[in-house]
XYZ file of C-alpha atoms in Angstrom:
503
model
C -39.800 137.973 47.759
C -36.974 136.666 49.670
C -33.935 136.034 48.097
C -34.469 131.911 49.357
C -36.749 131.455 47.050
C -34.008 132.745 44.387
C -33.266 130.509 41.681
C -29.259 131.520 41.282
C -29.840 131.879 37.419
C -33.352 133.708 38.547
C -32.584 137.842 36.886
C -32.474 138.992 40.498
C -30.496 137.360 41.744
C -28.150 137.757 39.259
C -28.258 142.051 40.586
C -27.003 140.681 43.995
C -23.938 141.890 44.456
C -22.142 138.922 47.235
C -23.212 136.174 44.008
C -20.885 137.945 42.155
C -18.338 138.305 44.802
C -18.914 134.584 45.165
C -18.710 133.807 41.761
C -15.365 134.397 40.543
C -16.755 134.228 36.774
C -19.366 136.704 37.293
C -16.559 138.773 38.714
C -14.564 138.057 36.144
C -17.301 139.634 33.848
C -18.313 142.439 36.377
C -15.253 143.391 35.816
C -13.471 143.022 32.078
C -17.053 144.758 31.640
C -17.131 147.726 33.505
C -12.942 148.162 32.000
C -14.538 147.979 28.995
C -17.088 150.866 30.119
C -14.370 152.871 30.831
C -12.415 153.288 28.424
C -15.383 153.662 26.126
C -16.367 156.858 28.171
C -12.920 158.481 28.121
C -13.572 160.340 24.373
C -17.125 160.236 25.701
C -16.095 162.094 28.224
C -13.599 164.478 26.627
C -15.790 165.527 24.022
C -18.334 166.945 26.061
C -16.550 169.039 28.247
C -15.791 170.383 24.591
C -19.576 171.399 24.142
C -19.896 171.996 27.159
C -16.626 174.042 26.693
C -15.169 173.213 29.570
C -11.180 171.079 30.604
C -11.792 168.252 30.003
C -10.829 167.166 33.420
C -14.468 168.416 34.618
C -15.853 165.676 32.576
C -13.729 163.340 33.233
C -13.432 164.144 36.838
C -17.219 164.648 36.016
C -18.155 160.821 34.513
C -15.128 159.030 37.472
C -17.654 160.449 40.590
C -21.127 159.418 39.038
C -20.843 156.078 38.165
C -18.839 155.072 41.489
C -21.415 157.075 43.426
C -24.749 155.824 41.409
C -22.694 152.323 41.802
C -24.044 152.626 45.415
C -27.378 155.022 45.776
C -28.759 154.141 42.605
C -32.459 151.382 42.023
C -30.573 150.173 38.885
C -28.255 148.051 39.035
C -25.798 147.791 35.880
C -27.039 150.986 34.368
C -23.500 153.444 33.077
C -24.242 157.397 34.824
C -21.569 159.764 33.282
C -20.739 163.140 32.069
C -23.062 163.061 28.807
C -24.104 165.413 25.923
C -27.176 166.257 26.651
C -26.477 167.954 29.903
C -23.839 169.641 28.187
C -26.296 171.100 25.737
C -27.875 172.264 27.965
C -24.600 174.473 30.826
C -23.287 175.197 27.141
C -24.193 178.829 27.002
C -24.584 179.199 31.371
C -20.405 178.152 31.221
C -19.712 180.967 28.250
C -21.570 183.754 29.725
C -20.663 183.398 33.810
C -17.875 181.231 34.274
C -16.868 177.248 36.001
C -18.189 178.701 39.469
C -21.653 179.323 38.332
C -20.903 175.650 36.226
C -20.516 174.579 38.980
C -22.752 176.055 41.388
C -25.587 174.820 38.737
C -25.038 171.687 39.049
C -24.997 170.826 42.910
C -29.147 172.681 42.594
C -29.798 170.779 39.601
C -28.503 167.738 41.993
C -31.380 168.837 45.140
C -33.819 169.620 42.270
C -33.740 165.638 41.196
C -33.903 164.318 44.837
C -37.012 166.950 44.984
C -38.366 166.439 42.248
C -37.744 162.360 42.956
C -39.832 162.795 46.458
C -42.978 164.557 44.799
C -42.812 161.764 42.743
C -41.993 162.590 39.027
C -40.549 158.319 38.098
C -44.837 157.927 37.821
C -44.903 159.625 35.458
C -42.910 156.822 33.313
C -46.483 155.518 33.513
C -47.694 157.669 30.962
C -44.303 157.611 28.946
C -45.790 154.952 26.126
C -44.345 152.317 24.428
C -43.870 153.790 20.963
C -42.688 156.807 22.305
C -39.766 153.836 24.089
C -39.053 152.498 20.456
C -38.839 156.418 19.293
C -35.884 156.355 21.727
C -34.368 153.795 21.512
C -33.802 154.081 17.606
C -33.586 157.992 17.394
C -30.361 157.138 20.203
C -28.783 154.433 18.479
C -29.396 156.739 15.070
C -27.648 160.013 17.645
C -24.483 157.737 18.342
C -23.479 156.841 15.341
C -24.015 160.674 13.787
C -22.100 161.168 16.206
C -18.689 158.439 15.055
C -18.536 160.163 11.887
C -16.787 163.421 13.268
C -13.423 160.260 13.670
C -13.789 159.059 9.811
C -14.841 161.830 7.922
C -11.139 163.809 7.564
C -9.398 161.149 8.704
C -6.639 158.151 7.286
C -7.467 155.533 4.907
C -5.357 153.334 7.584
C -7.930 154.475 10.783
C -11.126 152.566 8.073
C -9.910 149.288 8.282
C -8.675 149.548 11.260
C -12.370 149.972 12.583
C -13.233 146.997 9.785
C -11.013 145.404 11.570
C -11.991 146.663 15.190
C -15.899 145.456 14.177
C -15.080 141.688 12.907
C -13.795 140.893 16.112
C -16.659 141.975 17.394
C -18.819 139.905 14.682
C -16.968 137.146 15.504
C -14.927 136.161 18.558
C -18.476 136.380 20.823
C -19.499 133.351 18.043
C -16.026 131.505 19.429
C -15.348 132.905 23.055
C -16.618 135.068 25.512
C -14.221 134.560 28.540
C -12.838 138.280 27.251
C -15.774 140.664 25.849
C -15.226 141.201 22.662
C -14.660 145.441 22.772
C -11.983 144.988 25.600
C -10.033 142.158 22.932
C -10.848 144.689 19.787
C -9.413 147.852 21.618
C -5.984 145.567 22.870
C -5.402 144.378 19.282
C -5.804 147.464 17.382
C -4.072 148.964 20.561
C -1.057 146.756 19.383
C -1.130 146.937 15.873
C -0.919 150.933 15.980
C 1.769 150.602 17.835
C 3.542 147.504 16.637
C 3.391 148.565 12.902
C 3.990 152.174 14.120
C 0.936 153.932 12.600
C 1.484 157.383 14.558
C -0.676 159.258 11.811
C -3.677 157.309 13.350
C -5.381 159.502 15.292
C -5.438 158.565 19.368
C -7.709 158.887 22.504
C -4.156 161.171 23.282
C -5.583 164.147 20.331
C -9.479 164.159 22.150
C -7.506 167.076 24.710
C -5.446 166.293 27.197
C -5.961 163.473 30.698
C -5.445 165.398 34.158
C -2.506 164.243 35.864
C -4.003 165.008 39.225
C -7.049 163.697 41.330
C -10.448 165.842 41.796
C -9.322 167.875 45.099
C -13.412 168.488 47.044
C -14.842 172.672 46.127
C -17.076 174.815 47.097
C -18.390 177.078 44.567
C -17.370 181.125 44.497
C -20.353 182.891 43.585
C -21.799 184.866 45.069
C -24.939 183.842 47.409
C -27.673 186.248 46.078
C -31.331 186.129 43.998
C -29.480 187.466 41.385
C -26.942 183.997 40.602
C -30.160 181.721 42.022
C -31.944 183.728 39.271
C -29.343 182.752 36.625
C -29.411 179.196 37.220
C -32.033 178.466 38.353
C -32.848 177.811 34.926
C -30.174 175.851 33.859
C -30.317 173.166 36.630
C -34.297 172.784 36.387
C -33.574 172.177 32.624
C -31.279 169.556 33.414
C -32.445 168.214 36.240
C -36.007 167.124 34.431
C -32.836 165.975 30.799
C -31.701 163.884 33.184
C -34.351 162.371 35.371
C -35.870 161.691 31.460
C -32.707 159.601 30.123
C -32.278 158.315 33.072
C -35.589 156.796 33.772
C -35.865 155.652 29.463
C -32.677 154.298 30.390
C -33.494 152.077 33.142
C -36.710 151.179 32.115
C -35.319 149.757 28.834
C -32.665 147.719 30.958
C -35.563 145.915 33.025
C -36.743 144.729 29.735
C -33.528 143.604 28.753
C -32.465 141.830 31.942
C -36.373 140.601 33.254
C -35.807 142.488 36.188
C -37.437 145.801 37.861
C -35.512 148.975 39.822
C -36.649 151.559 42.280
C -37.412 154.357 39.727
C -37.517 157.150 42.003
C -34.042 155.345 43.744
C -32.732 155.958 40.509
C -34.309 159.740 40.415
C -32.613 160.878 44.102
C -29.566 158.973 43.466
C -28.891 161.320 40.243
C -29.762 163.798 42.546
C -27.016 163.236 45.669
C -24.859 162.109 42.297
C -24.380 165.744 41.278
C -24.347 166.790 43.912
C -21.411 164.721 44.543
C -20.098 165.832 40.765
C -20.680 169.313 41.350
C -18.509 169.492 44.712
C -16.005 168.114 43.176
C -16.148 170.581 40.035
C -17.280 168.484 37.649
C -19.729 168.937 34.909
C -22.591 166.687 36.217
C -24.119 164.757 34.446
C -27.704 161.442 34.590
C -27.248 157.656 33.132
C -25.438 157.267 29.787
C -27.882 154.975 27.539
C -24.705 153.967 24.750
C -22.266 152.544 27.837
C -25.537 150.999 29.573
C -25.406 149.180 26.655
C -22.164 148.390 26.741
C -22.143 147.084 30.024
C -25.434 145.527 30.334
C -25.866 144.188 27.053
C -22.564 143.409 25.325
C -20.151 142.723 28.212
C -23.539 140.686 30.196
C -22.722 143.158 33.308
C -25.660 143.344 35.334
C -24.582 144.610 39.474
C -23.456 147.668 40.294
C -19.226 146.225 40.705
C -19.700 147.136 37.049
C -21.006 150.641 37.531
C -18.403 151.639 40.303
C -15.558 149.293 38.793
C -16.119 151.343 34.991
C -15.573 154.665 37.814
C -12.526 153.522 39.325
C -11.588 152.075 35.953
C -11.773 155.470 34.249
C -10.130 157.664 37.023
C -7.302 155.143 37.285
C -7.007 155.397 33.356
C -6.546 158.928 33.159
C -4.788 160.134 35.523
C -2.227 157.150 36.674
C -2.234 155.323 33.036
C -2.935 158.290 30.947
C 0.358 158.418 29.043
C -0.570 154.514 28.045
C -4.659 155.501 27.318
C -3.834 158.188 24.965
C -2.288 155.667 22.370
C -5.711 154.190 21.846
C -6.426 154.934 18.778
C -10.165 156.894 18.390
C -10.173 153.753 15.216
C -10.920 151.108 17.971
C -13.778 153.022 19.955
C -15.081 154.020 16.833
C -16.119 150.364 16.183
C -17.372 149.727 19.553
C -19.966 152.711 19.368
C -21.013 151.298 15.642
C -21.892 147.732 17.058
C -23.475 149.339 19.954
C -25.162 151.533 17.821
C -26.079 148.363 15.893
C -27.190 147.161 18.832
C -29.047 149.358 20.319
C -31.615 149.937 16.975
C -34.484 147.909 17.280
C -35.044 147.096 13.823
C -37.751 144.398 14.421
C -40.134 148.305 14.828
C -38.764 149.104 11.330
C -40.122 145.455 9.323
C -42.200 145.024 6.125
C -44.010 143.234 8.657
C -43.771 144.922 11.329
C -44.886 148.322 10.116
C -47.882 146.541 8.331
C -49.418 144.714 11.168
C -48.231 147.846 13.333
C -51.268 150.807 13.454
C -49.954 153.554 11.779
C -50.263 156.342 15.049
C -48.148 153.956 16.658
C -45.588 154.163 13.301
C -46.338 158.265 13.512
C -45.673 158.309 17.255
C -42.176 155.983 16.461
C -41.458 158.298 13.662
C -42.338 161.852 15.197
C -39.651 160.780 17.980
C -36.568 159.981 16.185
C -37.705 163.257 14.293
C -37.038 165.502 17.265
C -34.174 164.447 19.142
C -31.966 162.801 15.299
C -32.152 167.174 14.541
C -31.917 168.981 18.472
C -29.692 165.945 19.938
C -31.888 166.114 23.242
C -33.891 162.993 23.552
C -36.166 164.538 26.162
C -36.966 166.438 23.543
C -37.847 163.833 21.008
C -39.340 162.286 24.218
C -42.455 164.642 24.563
C -43.167 165.193 21.531
C -43.207 161.770 21.186
C -45.405 161.603 24.020
C -47.687 164.410 23.659
C -47.922 163.121 19.917
C -49.839 160.061 21.431
C -51.745 162.294 23.320
C -53.117 163.558 20.832
C -53.435 161.241 18.894
C -54.963 159.119 21.048
C -57.453 161.711 22.888
C -58.904 161.925 18.522
C -59.573 157.932 18.159
C -61.381 157.808 21.801
C -63.602 161.385 20.875
C -64.522 158.864 18.195
C -65.689 155.965 19.760
C -68.542 158.418 21.466
C -72.244 158.322 20.138
C -75.987 159.623 20.589
C -78.940 156.534 19.505
C -81.965 157.017 19.951
C -83.354 154.434 22.210
C -86.309 154.557 23.021
C -90.568 156.683 22.625
C -92.257 155.484 25.862
C -95.314 157.843 24.812
C -95.772 161.039 21.868
C -94.033 163.065 24.934
C -91.402 161.753 25.263
C -88.174 160.215 23.699
C -84.424 158.253 24.960
C -82.017 159.106 23.989
C -78.753 156.587 25.194
C -74.690 157.914 25.673
C -72.293 155.913 24.943
C -68.406 156.219 25.206
C -66.301 158.243 27.472
C -67.252 161.677 27.463
C -63.518 164.391 28.053
C -63.030 167.824 26.782
C -62.482 166.154 22.713
C -65.824 163.855 22.426
C -67.905 166.442 24.887
C -67.425 169.650 22.285
C -69.793 167.088 19.656
C -72.298 165.876 21.368
C -74.163 168.418 20.782
C -74.694 169.075 17.668
C -75.908 165.307 18.538
C -80.337 165.595 19.177
C -83.278 166.665 17.453
C -83.866 169.730 20.013
C -86.978 170.804 17.621
C -87.942 168.190 16.670
C -88.560 165.850 19.752
C -90.946 166.330 22.040
C -91.681 167.904 25.272
C -89.594 165.878 27.810
C -85.996 164.534 27.084
C -84.498 161.479 28.823
C -80.339 161.660 28.561
C -79.430 157.641 29.546
C -76.073 157.495 30.589
C -75.061 154.872 31.686
C -73.306 153.950 29.224
C -70.636 157.094 29.468
C -69.047 158.079 31.123
C -67.962 162.490 32.042
C -64.243 162.494 32.445
C -64.133 166.917 33.252
C -66.387 169.881 33.780
C -65.971 170.815 30.270
C -68.876 167.214 28.812
C -71.127 169.478 32.535
C -70.457 172.360 30.492
C -72.105 170.446 27.567
C -74.464 168.758 29.283
C -75.655 172.296 31.072
C -75.314 173.278 27.456
C -77.671 170.665 26.032
C -80.315 171.553 28.457
C -80.316 174.832 27.979
C -81.629 174.931 24.505
C -84.152 172.505 25.146
C -85.043 174.947 27.841
C -84.605 177.216 25.410
C -87.647 174.950 23.018
C -89.367 175.239 26.406
C -88.567 170.757 27.164
C -87.166 169.239 29.491
C -83.935 167.441 30.012
C -83.575 164.228 32.402
C -79.274 163.836 32.659
C -79.549 159.642 34.367
C -78.088 156.521 34.893
C -74.105 158.293 35.777
C -72.056 156.123 38.008
C -70.898 157.512 40.936
C -68.162 159.495 40.458
C -69.652 161.446 37.304
C -72.889 161.865 39.020
C -70.742 163.270 42.709
C -68.605 165.648 39.200
C -71.675 166.465 37.473
C -73.738 167.423 40.599
C -70.660 169.863 41.838
C -69.800 171.760 38.650
C -73.944 171.912 36.238
C -75.096 175.626 36.525
C -71.563 176.663 38.182
C -69.490 176.864 34.563
C -71.261 179.483 33.413
C -72.342 179.868 29.660
C -70.058 179.235 26.823
C -66.856 177.770 29.810
């Protein structure tokens, strides 16, 4: 579709950088959204650095390079990529055992692997992720975002609680009055101003999370032996990081697609994540992937739609921590906790747990959603949860489809012939019971199995048909298999008699 056919208010046109640059209102939205995201990224990046066991600047620089790079090469406009907890958890053992240089080499290798995976079509695997897994992914993420804020609410001065409450109130009620400035930015500014004016020095602030860097990131090459031994050390971590990063990024991209009613290039996004990690590695960063929490702040809370907000989020982050670090350090954590709590509430799919939805939804769909949440929340790893949910969905689907197969006695042309009709999808789960559906002793000498209303999907089914034929042959009876469609006939002709007994 050409741009000339798009109306100014269409979702696709909203993603245009040029259109945003020509509109002061939309440009302001993008700029302010980038600023809010940058502020929210600071404590997150520091926390993830601590998890990984590296200096806070490693996570902060990673968030800068990831955001700026992905804004240029990524496939999903307005999505935020930065240092993430999932990546930090993956590389923490490596850092502890081998040090920072091995981490940098791992990040670069993970980026290369992500590009390779994108070229072989890993993005297309998203079609196998059911909607119920997506719902579970979103709900689990909302829970994790909320749980991550509890550390800032336990064992803190009492003043933190009213500050958080005020921040939440601002973000709830301000949008009803005006949306000129993002409510999270207003909350951060007002609460920071209040703590400074009233001298509430005992309130934990960003500076308490870790020392902010005072210099710009510099290009470096990891100081590791370039040997097969080094590769054997970093490769498992790099592959895990690449898969986890792509999975979270593609799931987040799909989520943003649904919110904005637009389509994004998942293959380009996968490649972009790889390029961003390579760039991040060469600048000594932690590596990362898409962050759904910050993406929700950018897209859902602040209303950003273009690459401008993503680019500025990275740029503002660098300016804030390097140039304005002393001021940023004064931001009370209560303000950022309030922002993340609102992100958590806004991210959770409340409709999915209403009594009316649960009553209407098939139990299998609800089970898949709960399995995704149940695995994700304890492990803190969204990739594990998505894997578990998808596997659960596949098993339940196979079980459901297997029970849709039936064998019906449809005709007795004469006393020497009996015709069976097999209906349904024949694969390993359904064909295993097929062998027990025939009367091998009581049937006449000639048996016809009509597969006109069935389809043969795998070798297990061909083996079962061979076994049925063999059982009848042992009784001195013959079997004719008819009605195979072209694909089923091709598979049957290729494999029948070639699979061996019991296979």
